[in-house]
Amino acid sequence: MSTPSSIQAAQADSIDPVIHYHIQTKHHFNRYARSLGYLDWANQPNPFRRFEGAQLIPLPLLKPDEEPLSPAYGAIYERGAIPCQPLSVPSLSRLFEFALALSAWKKAGESEWALRSNPSSGNLHPTEGYVVLPRIAGLDVVPGLYHYAPREHGLELRAEFSADRLACLLALFPTGSFLFGLTSVHWREAWKYGERAFRYCNHDVGHAIGSARVAAATLGWKMVLVDGVDQDTVAMLLGTDRKGDFREAEAEHPDCLAVIWPGCVMHQTSVVNWSEAAKLPLFLDSTIVKELADGTWYGKANRLSGEHGVHWDIIDEAAAAGWKRITEQHSVPLSRTPTNDMPRLTTDADQSAGHIIRQRRSAVSFDGKTSISASAFFHMMQRVMPRAERPQLERPMPWDVWPYDPAIHLLVFVHRVDGLTPGLYCLVRDLKKLTFIQQAVNSELTWTLAPGCPDGLPLYWLLEGDARKLAVQVSCHQDIAGDSAFSVGMLAEFEGTLRERGAWWYPRMFWESGLLGQVLYLESEAAGVRATGIGCFFDDPVHEIIGVKELAMQSLYHFTIGGPVEDRRLQILPPYDHLRPRS
């Protein structure tokens, strides 16, 4: 039996392997990270996982004007502005519609492919969603674990859990709580991206955390990562450790769990549903999880590809090294009676949140001329600020989902922002880290607050000049990085964080960057422009721009925002016409 000290020693020993993975999978001007080198179309992975033999419970396909209604986009950021919806089949349907469902189909000739509410690298969608539902009045489903099937917009019953034991597991959480889980099929990304796929899978976990948090907000619900749980417990609860259920099918890597519950404030009141002294646990009782896992299970996973070709052992090694082996019995105070002191930033009151979520796309090309106003740009920068000085559950949505202080900061290439000088800027997302960042980069950089910057926004001007060619060059020569209004590189506090917290924090750096990306995706749509994530960039040349010292900081994800050029050859089709009865 492992002791806490032996577990901590194993975690320490795994830090160098994840750093090795990160260095090995960098792109360089003269060498890209290893991949197959071509697309094996005959074995392209099926983007839809199903469990044969598991009962599928269809969720209703709700129209925009059906209850629960989608609120105005700006309202989801205003504390207490949205009435809490009861947990019901329609509200669950809305949750998954805005979190993980299909948002449209694209068609070109005889080819069709689906888009989803949650973004994905290469539209490959390695992320699978699960929900653990207790017995709740008004929710006529068996207590247990359900897998979300996005093509069918339904829930597959994977396991029946004891209602009493499940109630015990959730007893320390607010009334009406249920659990939400995410897993990754690494093969879906490795098929195209080779050894770099582990990075992209974790970006997509972050995207899905963000899309789920926003979806919960549209219902007046709260959501927090229950990230004190060790990964073996996550695997047990989500069934990913059941080798017989996957047989020859591609494995799922258990990533994270979150708790979702009705928001603490009733609409237009200041009534708190629980004691102000209450704490929200960020862990689960593993003993009860083991008891639940002894319940009745259903279904066998479908195989996604006929053949796999190259197997990327380095991905398995990174996943094993980054496996969280410890349980942290942390908790956070449940919010006091909230005050709505956040400034209203949005001017998009006429757009519903559902409209913004459904129309989100990844741009494939920008026009090279569209600019945005300084106010729109500053607005986006404010949205990605987590207010780290606040208690977690009093931080602005969606940052209240994230149980850590920020470790990601933005290197911003400003190209076409009206009233803002082109050049290189840095957004310090936690002002306590300013000195660390300054010491980690070239000491000759100028650190001047950006002209016109709103009070309290730590956006610093580093270098003046046209950065378009530079942005293109370091983004694997992709014009989209320079044809935009601005682009960003997400810089993580890297080696020090891993040495302090453990190798299991490596995936979480990518989760945070994906969560950041989801905010930028939606904010871009609300501003009338479009965004796209860039996973292909030359790692060390990015660091050289500002003289990053060794591994103090590392760029994990790039993003670019501008005026999209639409491909008129493509047809856009509704997401669920294939499920509607034909007249």
XYZ file of C-alpha atoms in Angstrom:
583
model
C 0.000 0.000 0.000
C 1.400 3.389 -0.981
C 2.066 5.910 1.764
C 1.529 9.663 1.325
C 5.301 10.197 1.338
C 5.873 7.545 -1.344
C 3.137 9.082 -3.478
C 4.720 12.525 -3.131
C 8.113 11.065 -4.075
C 6.596 9.450 -7.174
C 4.985 12.769 -8.127
C 8.358 14.515 -7.754
C 10.073 11.882 -9.915
C 7.521 12.460 -12.687
C 8.313 16.165 -13.123
C 11.335 15.606 -15.371
C 9.370 13.278 -17.713
C 6.667 15.900 -18.332
C 9.321 18.547 -18.930
C 10.987 16.099 -21.335
C 7.661 15.629 -23.130
C 7.198 19.372 -23.411
C 10.680 19.955 -24.828
C 10.472 16.963 -27.176
C 7.160 18.156 -28.667
C 8.249 21.687 -29.486
C 8.117 22.929 -33.066
C 11.324 24.487 -34.406
C 12.069 26.406 -37.603
C 14.047 23.424 -38.897
C 12.058 20.612 -37.274
C 8.446 20.064 -36.357
C 7.320 17.759 -33.568
C 6.921 14.204 -34.822
C 3.699 13.142 -36.522
C 2.759 10.639 -39.199
C 3.456 13.251 -41.876
C 0.240 12.619 -43.774
C -3.436 12.023 -43.025
C -4.498 8.385 -43.037
C -8.040 9.086 -44.209
C -9.009 5.406 -44.245
C -8.567 5.338 -40.463
C -9.855 8.782 -39.558
C -11.351 8.425 -36.055
C -15.100 8.407 -35.608
C -15.877 11.681 -33.768
C -18.797 10.075 -31.927
C -18.318 7.621 -29.078
C -21.218 5.337 -28.193
C -21.618 2.496 -25.694
C -23.344 -0.454 -27.315
C -25.899 -1.959 -24.964
C -26.377 1.210 -22.897
C -29.863 2.716 -22.843
C -30.035 6.057 -24.680
C -32.322 8.664 -23.130
C -33.033 11.327 -25.771
C -32.950 14.917 -24.564
C -35.624 17.227 -26.007
C -34.555 19.431 -28.897
C -35.610 22.788 -27.506
C -36.370 25.799 -29.649
C -34.780 29.147 -28.714
C -38.114 30.425 -27.352
C -38.803 27.343 -25.218
C -38.202 27.171 -21.478
C -35.632 27.465 -20.126
C -34.960 30.556 -22.220
C -31.469 31.600 -23.130
C -30.698 34.904 -21.357
C -28.937 37.894 -22.875
C -25.249 37.228 -23.350
C -24.193 40.107 -21.106
C -26.406 38.861 -18.274
C -24.419 35.662 -17.737
C -21.565 37.785 -16.375
C -23.791 39.746 -13.959
C -24.009 38.252 -10.520
C -27.576 37.286 -9.633
C -29.031 38.484 -12.958
C -30.346 35.098 -14.129
C -33.082 33.167 -12.301
C -32.058 29.704 -11.116
C -33.705 26.994 -13.187
C -34.739 23.749 -11.473
C -32.831 20.644 -12.529
C -35.097 18.943 -15.058
C -34.798 17.134 -18.372
C -35.305 20.421 -20.317
C -32.683 22.263 -18.245
C -30.236 19.350 -18.671
C -30.909 19.530 -22.380
C -30.008 23.239 -22.417
C -26.876 22.556 -20.389
C -25.565 20.012 -22.883
C -26.782 21.986 -25.901
C -24.606 24.943 -24.909
C -21.734 22.864 -23.482
C -21.001 19.904 -25.775
C -23.724 19.560 -28.419
C -23.612 19.935 -32.188
C -23.991 23.565 -33.244
C -24.160 23.047 -37.047
C -23.072 20.837 -39.910
C -20.837 22.005 -42.722
C -21.113 20.496 -46.178
C -18.747 20.626 -49.148
C -19.751 18.450 -52.069
C -20.445 14.988 -50.713
C -18.584 15.604 -47.446
C -20.308 16.654 -44.235
C -18.849 17.302 -40.803
C -20.305 18.532 -37.546
C -19.346 21.578 -35.501
C -19.915 21.692 -31.746
C -20.494 24.220 -29.002
C -17.094 23.341 -27.508
C -14.115 24.154 -29.755
C -11.600 21.478 -30.696
C -8.170 21.322 -32.297
C -8.678 20.317 -35.918
C -12.379 19.726 -35.130
C -11.339 16.246 -33.958
C -13.132 16.385 -30.590
C -11.172 14.106 -28.261
C -13.293 15.236 -25.287
C -16.130 13.087 -23.923
C -18.663 14.363 -21.396
C -20.312 12.578 -18.470
C -22.778 13.458 -15.756
C -23.509 11.790 -12.391
C -27.133 12.403 -11.482
C -28.622 11.716 -8.024
C -32.302 11.268 -7.270
C -33.763 14.759 -7.588
C -37.456 15.700 -7.435
C -38.695 16.514 -10.914
C -35.866 14.659 -12.648
C -37.233 11.301 -13.726
C -33.985 9.413 -14.350
C -32.243 6.538 -12.597
C -29.467 7.741 -10.245
C -26.172 6.930 -11.903
C -23.501 7.775 -14.458
C -24.487 8.962 -17.929
C -22.395 9.515 -21.046
C -23.433 12.361 -23.337
C -23.928 11.367 -26.989
C -23.755 14.641 -28.964
C -24.930 13.321 -32.345
C -28.116 11.946 -30.768
C -28.312 14.702 -28.124
C -29.000 12.096 -25.494
C -27.652 10.499 -22.335
C -26.437 6.893 -22.291
C -26.883 5.132 -18.955
C -23.445 3.718 -18.155
C -24.045 2.709 -14.541
C -26.799 2.573 -11.951
C -25.652 3.871 -8.581
C -27.199 3.356 -5.171
C -29.355 6.431 -4.579
C -28.540 6.447 -0.860
C -24.773 6.120 -1.319
C -24.775 8.745 -4.070
C -26.681 11.061 -1.726
C -23.948 10.465 0.866
C -21.256 11.310 -1.692
C -22.958 14.619 -2.481
C -24.104 15.429 1.054
C -21.444 18.114 1.609
C -22.394 19.970 -1.575
C -25.290 22.437 -1.940
C -28.794 21.057 -2.385
C -29.472 19.989 -5.969
C -25.803 19.347 -6.817
C -24.685 16.872 -9.466
C -21.312 15.978 -10.982
C -19.980 16.670 -14.467
C -16.935 14.842 -15.855
C -14.617 15.052 -18.864
C -12.366 12.454 -20.458
C -10.082 12.461 -23.519
C -9.531 9.982 -26.332
C -5.902 10.787 -27.102
C -5.979 8.810 -30.345
C -8.421 11.253 -31.950
C -5.771 13.990 -31.860
C -2.733 11.732 -32.331
C -4.178 10.502 -35.647
C -3.429 13.947 -37.102
C -0.988 15.670 -34.770
C 1.258 12.851 -33.567
C 3.222 13.352 -30.373
C 1.984 16.925 -29.809
C -1.576 15.586 -29.390
C -1.426 15.394 -25.591
C -1.100 19.188 -25.552
C -4.118 19.624 -27.806
C -6.295 17.175 -25.886
C -5.718 19.228 -22.756
C -6.463 22.482 -24.585
C -9.793 20.906 -25.453
C -10.449 19.912 -21.843
C -10.042 23.610 -21.014
C -12.382 24.605 -23.843
C -14.992 22.167 -22.523
C -14.627 23.386 -18.931
C -15.301 26.888 -20.255
C -18.242 25.922 -22.462
C -19.813 23.951 -19.596
C -19.347 26.828 -17.135
C -20.979 29.268 -19.552
C -23.806 26.791 -20.212
C -24.410 26.463 -16.466
C -24.456 30.254 -16.129
C -27.283 30.534 -18.676
C -29.398 28.490 -16.228
C -28.410 30.439 -13.129
C -26.234 27.526 -11.986
C -22.776 27.500 -10.413
C -19.910 25.187 -11.327
C -16.539 24.467 -9.710
C -13.819 21.948 -10.551
C -13.602 19.316 -7.827
C -9.891 19.048 -8.503
C -8.686 17.815 -5.139
C -9.661 14.300 -6.232
C -6.929 11.865 -7.212
C -7.131 10.596 -10.775
C -7.756 6.962 -9.836
C -10.987 8.087 -8.182
C -11.983 10.072 -11.287
C -11.334 6.959 -13.401
C -13.426 4.792 -11.052
C -16.382 7.140 -11.056
C -16.372 7.697 -14.844
C -15.696 4.032 -15.643
C -12.572 4.636 -17.710
C -10.699 2.004 -15.673
C -13.132 -0.735 -16.798
C -10.897 -2.401 -19.379
C -13.574 -4.932 -20.323
C -15.893 -2.114 -21.394
C -13.313 -0.829 -23.873
C -11.768 -4.118 -25.103
C -10.319 -3.229 -28.548
C -11.814 0.270 -28.435
C -9.689 3.330 -27.825
C -9.195 4.130 -24.170
C -10.473 7.281 -22.494
C -8.176 9.229 -20.201
C -10.010 10.502 -17.073
C -9.399 14.243 -16.873
C -11.569 16.085 -14.381
C -14.742 16.340 -12.346
C -16.817 19.385 -11.500
C -19.823 19.983 -9.292
C -22.785 21.946 -10.666
C -25.608 23.311 -8.511
C -28.362 25.948 -8.603
C -26.923 29.403 -7.950
C -26.985 30.702 -4.401
C -29.076 33.801 -5.112
C -32.729 33.682 -5.997
C -33.661 36.152 -8.710
C -33.980 39.743 -7.521
C -33.315 38.776 -3.906
C -30.389 38.353 -1.566
C -31.498 35.018 -0.111
C -28.663 32.536 0.385
C -29.644 28.855 0.183
C -27.136 27.729 2.782
C -25.222 28.943 5.799
C -22.631 31.616 5.093
C -20.212 29.537 7.158
C -20.563 26.549 4.828
C -17.627 25.258 2.838
C -17.615 23.730 -0.617
C -15.338 20.657 -0.735
C -13.066 20.271 -3.743
C -12.729 16.506 -3.219
C -14.855 13.359 -2.975
C -14.901 10.445 -0.560
C -13.031 7.750 -2.507
C -14.478 5.008 -0.288
C -18.011 5.901 -1.371
C -16.881 6.145 -5.009
C -15.546 2.577 -4.765
C -18.921 1.433 -3.398
C -20.746 3.176 -6.246
C -18.423 1.588 -8.807
C -19.669 -1.809 -7.619
C -23.088 -0.990 -9.093
C -24.523 -2.301 -12.354
C -22.728 -1.155 -15.520
C -23.984 -1.090 -19.090
C -22.451 -0.807 -22.535
C -19.261 -1.461 -24.459
C -17.353 1.346 -26.159
C -17.330 1.487 -29.954
C -14.011 1.324 -31.808
C -13.236 4.631 -33.482
C -10.608 3.592 -36.068
C -9.959 0.338 -37.883
C -6.180 0.641 -37.626
C -3.948 2.952 -35.631
C -0.680 2.868 -37.522
C 1.936 4.568 -35.348
C 1.432 4.457 -31.596
C 2.941 7.464 -29.858
C 4.437 6.065 -26.670
C 5.533 9.523 -25.547
C 1.870 10.491 -25.108
C 1.282 7.540 -22.782
C 4.439 8.456 -20.882
C 3.339 12.080 -20.472
C -0.155 11.027 -19.378
C 1.308 8.615 -16.818
C 3.768 11.203 -15.509
C 1.014 13.811 -15.213
C -1.377 11.418 -13.419
C -2.579 12.940 -10.173
C -1.950 10.424 -7.400
C -2.803 12.554 -4.393
C -6.093 13.648 -2.869
C -6.137 17.178 -1.465
C -8.890 17.773 1.069
C -9.283 21.419 0.223
C -12.481 23.429 0.420
C -13.531 26.962 -0.400
C -16.076 29.194 1.369
C -19.436 29.365 -0.304
C -20.138 32.884 -1.455
C -21.418 35.447 0.948
C -24.492 37.356 -0.168
C -23.071 38.584 -3.463
C -22.859 42.160 -4.536
C -22.933 43.066 -8.185
C -19.909 45.357 -8.253
C -18.670 44.169 -11.631
C -18.923 46.885 -14.274
C -21.299 46.126 -17.109
C -18.879 45.671 -19.955
C -21.099 44.446 -22.729
C -22.975 46.367 -25.392
C -24.564 43.229 -26.818
C -27.785 43.218 -24.768
C -29.864 42.261 -27.816
C -27.909 39.078 -28.468
C -28.840 35.989 -26.517
C -26.177 33.804 -24.980
C -27.510 30.879 -26.990
C -27.099 32.802 -30.230
C -23.482 33.667 -29.429
C -22.712 30.071 -28.393
C -24.326 28.501 -31.469
C -22.683 30.861 -33.960
C -19.170 30.411 -32.539
C -16.784 29.206 -35.218
C -13.028 28.955 -35.637
C -11.974 31.357 -38.361
C -9.903 29.827 -41.164
C -8.837 33.123 -42.741
C -8.886 36.837 -41.922
C -9.273 39.758 -44.313
C -6.141 41.611 -43.228
C -7.960 44.928 -42.857
C -10.623 44.707 -40.150
C -9.743 46.647 -37.023
C -11.461 46.758 -33.665
C -11.943 49.675 -31.321
C -9.726 50.144 -28.300
C -12.814 49.846 -26.088
C -13.673 46.433 -27.599
C -10.083 45.305 -27.181
C -9.876 46.442 -23.551
C -13.239 44.810 -22.924
C -11.841 41.432 -24.045
C -8.794 41.911 -21.845
C -11.043 42.624 -18.864
C -13.049 39.464 -19.522
C -9.970 37.250 -19.198
C -8.961 38.811 -15.869
C -9.866 36.378 -13.057
C -9.770 38.919 -10.187
C -7.272 36.688 -8.397
C -7.410 38.814 -5.245
C -10.969 37.605 -4.585
C -12.138 34.343 -2.990
C -12.744 31.780 -5.710
C -16.537 31.762 -5.723
C -16.639 35.558 -5.799
C -14.530 35.790 -8.935
C -16.278 36.715 -12.186
C -17.773 33.966 -14.299
C -16.198 31.784 -15.705
C -13.136 32.168 -13.457
C -15.119 31.027 -10.418
C -14.888 27.508 -11.894
C -11.083 27.489 -11.614
C -9.791 26.582 -8.119
C -6.333 28.067 -8.624
C -4.683 31.428 -8.975
C -3.852 32.198 -12.612
C -0.617 30.806 -14.029
C -1.130 32.008 -17.624
C -0.341 35.509 -18.904
C -0.833 36.966 -22.368
C 1.793 38.185 -24.798
C -0.290 40.355 -27.128
C 0.652 41.245 -30.717
C -1.433 44.346 -31.496
C -1.931 44.881 -35.237
C -5.175 46.786 -35.862
C -6.664 48.202 -32.685
C -7.961 51.739 -33.265
C -6.221 54.204 -30.982
C -3.594 51.729 -29.771
C -0.037 51.798 -31.103
C 0.914 48.557 -32.887
C 3.461 46.515 -31.042
C 3.950 43.976 -28.321
C 2.063 44.095 -25.018
C 1.765 41.880 -21.947
C -1.387 41.284 -19.914
C -0.402 40.243 -16.392
C -3.423 38.259 -15.213
C -2.323 38.308 -11.579
C -0.572 41.495 -10.503
C 1.271 39.609 -7.741
C 3.226 37.927 -10.545
C 4.457 41.130 -12.212
C 7.933 41.052 -10.638
C 8.350 37.348 -11.462
C 7.458 37.947 -15.119
C 9.744 40.953 -15.411
C 12.638 38.949 -13.965
C 11.907 35.998 -16.277
C 12.325 38.024 -19.496
C 14.684 40.546 -21.106
C 15.397 43.299 -18.577
C 15.505 45.949 -21.327
C 11.816 45.683 -22.210
C 9.674 48.743 -21.604
C 6.962 48.122 -18.995
C 4.556 51.014 -19.493
C 0.805 50.797 -18.908
C -0.989 50.845 -22.254
C -2.375 54.305 -23.150
C -6.099 54.551 -22.428
C -6.021 51.352 -20.403
C -8.979 51.138 -17.964
C -8.143 51.463 -14.288
C -7.036 48.203 -12.776
C -6.200 46.482 -16.083
C -2.497 45.473 -15.949
C -1.788 45.648 -19.683
C 1.790 46.730 -20.316
C 3.395 48.041 -23.479
C 6.697 46.213 -24.113
C 7.810 47.043 -27.667
C 6.566 49.403 -30.375
C 6.430 48.411 -34.035
C 4.658 46.428 -36.733
C 4.507 42.884 -35.347
C 2.475 41.308 -38.149
C 5.337 39.520 -39.918
C 6.734 38.385 -36.596
C 3.374 36.962 -35.507
C 3.071 35.070 -38.798
C 6.640 33.769 -38.632
C 6.387 32.298 -35.116
C 2.891 30.889 -35.794
C 4.224 28.283 -38.233
C 4.097 30.865 -41.045
C 0.287 31.094 -40.838
C -0.992 34.377 -42.294
C -3.996 34.290 -39.986
C -1.766 35.435 -37.095
C -0.854 38.669 -38.887
C -4.054 39.345 -40.847
C -5.970 39.696 -37.573
C -6.681 42.712 -35.393
C -4.474 41.177 -32.708
C -3.058 37.822 -31.675
C -1.878 36.449 -28.353
C 0.572 33.910 -27.036
C -0.365 32.323 -23.717
C 2.707 32.183 -21.470
C 2.640 29.812 -18.494
C 4.647 30.091 -15.296
C 6.283 26.817 -16.118
C 9.135 25.002 -14.378
C 8.699 26.687 -11.006
C 5.020 25.761 -10.965
C 5.766 22.114 -11.766
C 8.511 21.908 -9.142
C 6.239 23.460 -6.528
C 2.941 21.745 -7.306
C 3.853 18.520 -9.090
C 3.798 17.016 -12.571
C 0.012 16.654 -12.420
C -0.147 20.400 -12.914
C 1.216 20.129 -16.458
C -2.192 19.278 -18.017
C -3.818 21.980 -15.917
C -1.685 24.660 -17.558
C -3.280 23.662 -20.850
C -6.738 23.522 -19.249
C -6.311 27.119 -18.120
C -5.175 28.181 -21.584
C -8.172 26.415 -23.164
C -10.506 28.134 -20.701
C -8.940 31.446 -21.708
C -9.454 30.542 -25.340
C -13.143 29.792 -24.830
C -13.665 33.241 -23.290
C -11.920 34.863 -26.264
C -13.970 32.805 -28.721
C -17.283 34.011 -27.285
C -16.151 37.587 -26.726
C -15.013 37.790 -30.335
C -18.414 36.661 -31.589
C -20.131 39.192 -29.326
C -17.873 41.941 -30.721
C -18.762 41.079 -34.319
C -15.409 39.522 -35.219
C -14.109 35.959 -34.984
C -11.298 34.033 -33.313
C -9.292 30.912 -33.841
C -6.891 28.971 -31.675
C -3.406 28.264 -33.015
C -1.729 25.156 -31.686
C 1.063 25.230 -34.277
C 3.761 27.735 -33.325
C 7.528 27.665 -32.999
C 7.930 27.433 -29.252
C 11.408 28.757 -28.586
C 11.335 31.528 -31.217
C 8.271 32.862 -29.372
C 10.265 32.895 -26.146
C 13.179 34.635 -27.854
C 10.998 37.613 -28.778
C 10.981 38.767 -25.148
C 14.048 36.893 -23.963
C 12.389 34.295 -21.738
C 15.032 32.745 -19.504
C 15.279 28.969 -19.808
C 12.030 27.291 -18.679
C 10.753 30.011 -16.358
C 7.848 30.595 -18.757
C 6.630 28.644 -21.773
C 4.155 29.452 -24.518
C 1.324 26.889 -24.559
C -1.341 28.190 -26.934
C -1.794 31.008 -29.426
C -4.956 32.829 -30.387
C -5.829 35.327 -33.083
C -8.882 37.571 -33.553
C -10.032 39.555 -36.578
C -12.439 39.957 -39.487
C -13.191 36.516 -40.945
C -13.241 35.611 -44.619
C -16.104 33.181 -45.152
C -15.749 30.252 -47.545
C -18.826 30.624 -49.744
C -18.353 27.124 -51.141
C -19.512 25.619 -47.854
C -23.114 25.011 -46.874
C -24.122 25.487 -43.239
C -26.832 23.065 -42.116
C -28.826 22.902 -38.847
C -27.338 20.690 -36.131
C -30.176 18.255 -35.485
C -32.240 18.029 -38.666
C -31.227 14.360 -38.828
C -33.240 13.732 -35.633
C -36.396 15.600 -36.568
C -39.301 13.625 -38.048
C -39.707 14.043 -41.816
C -43.089 15.301 -42.971
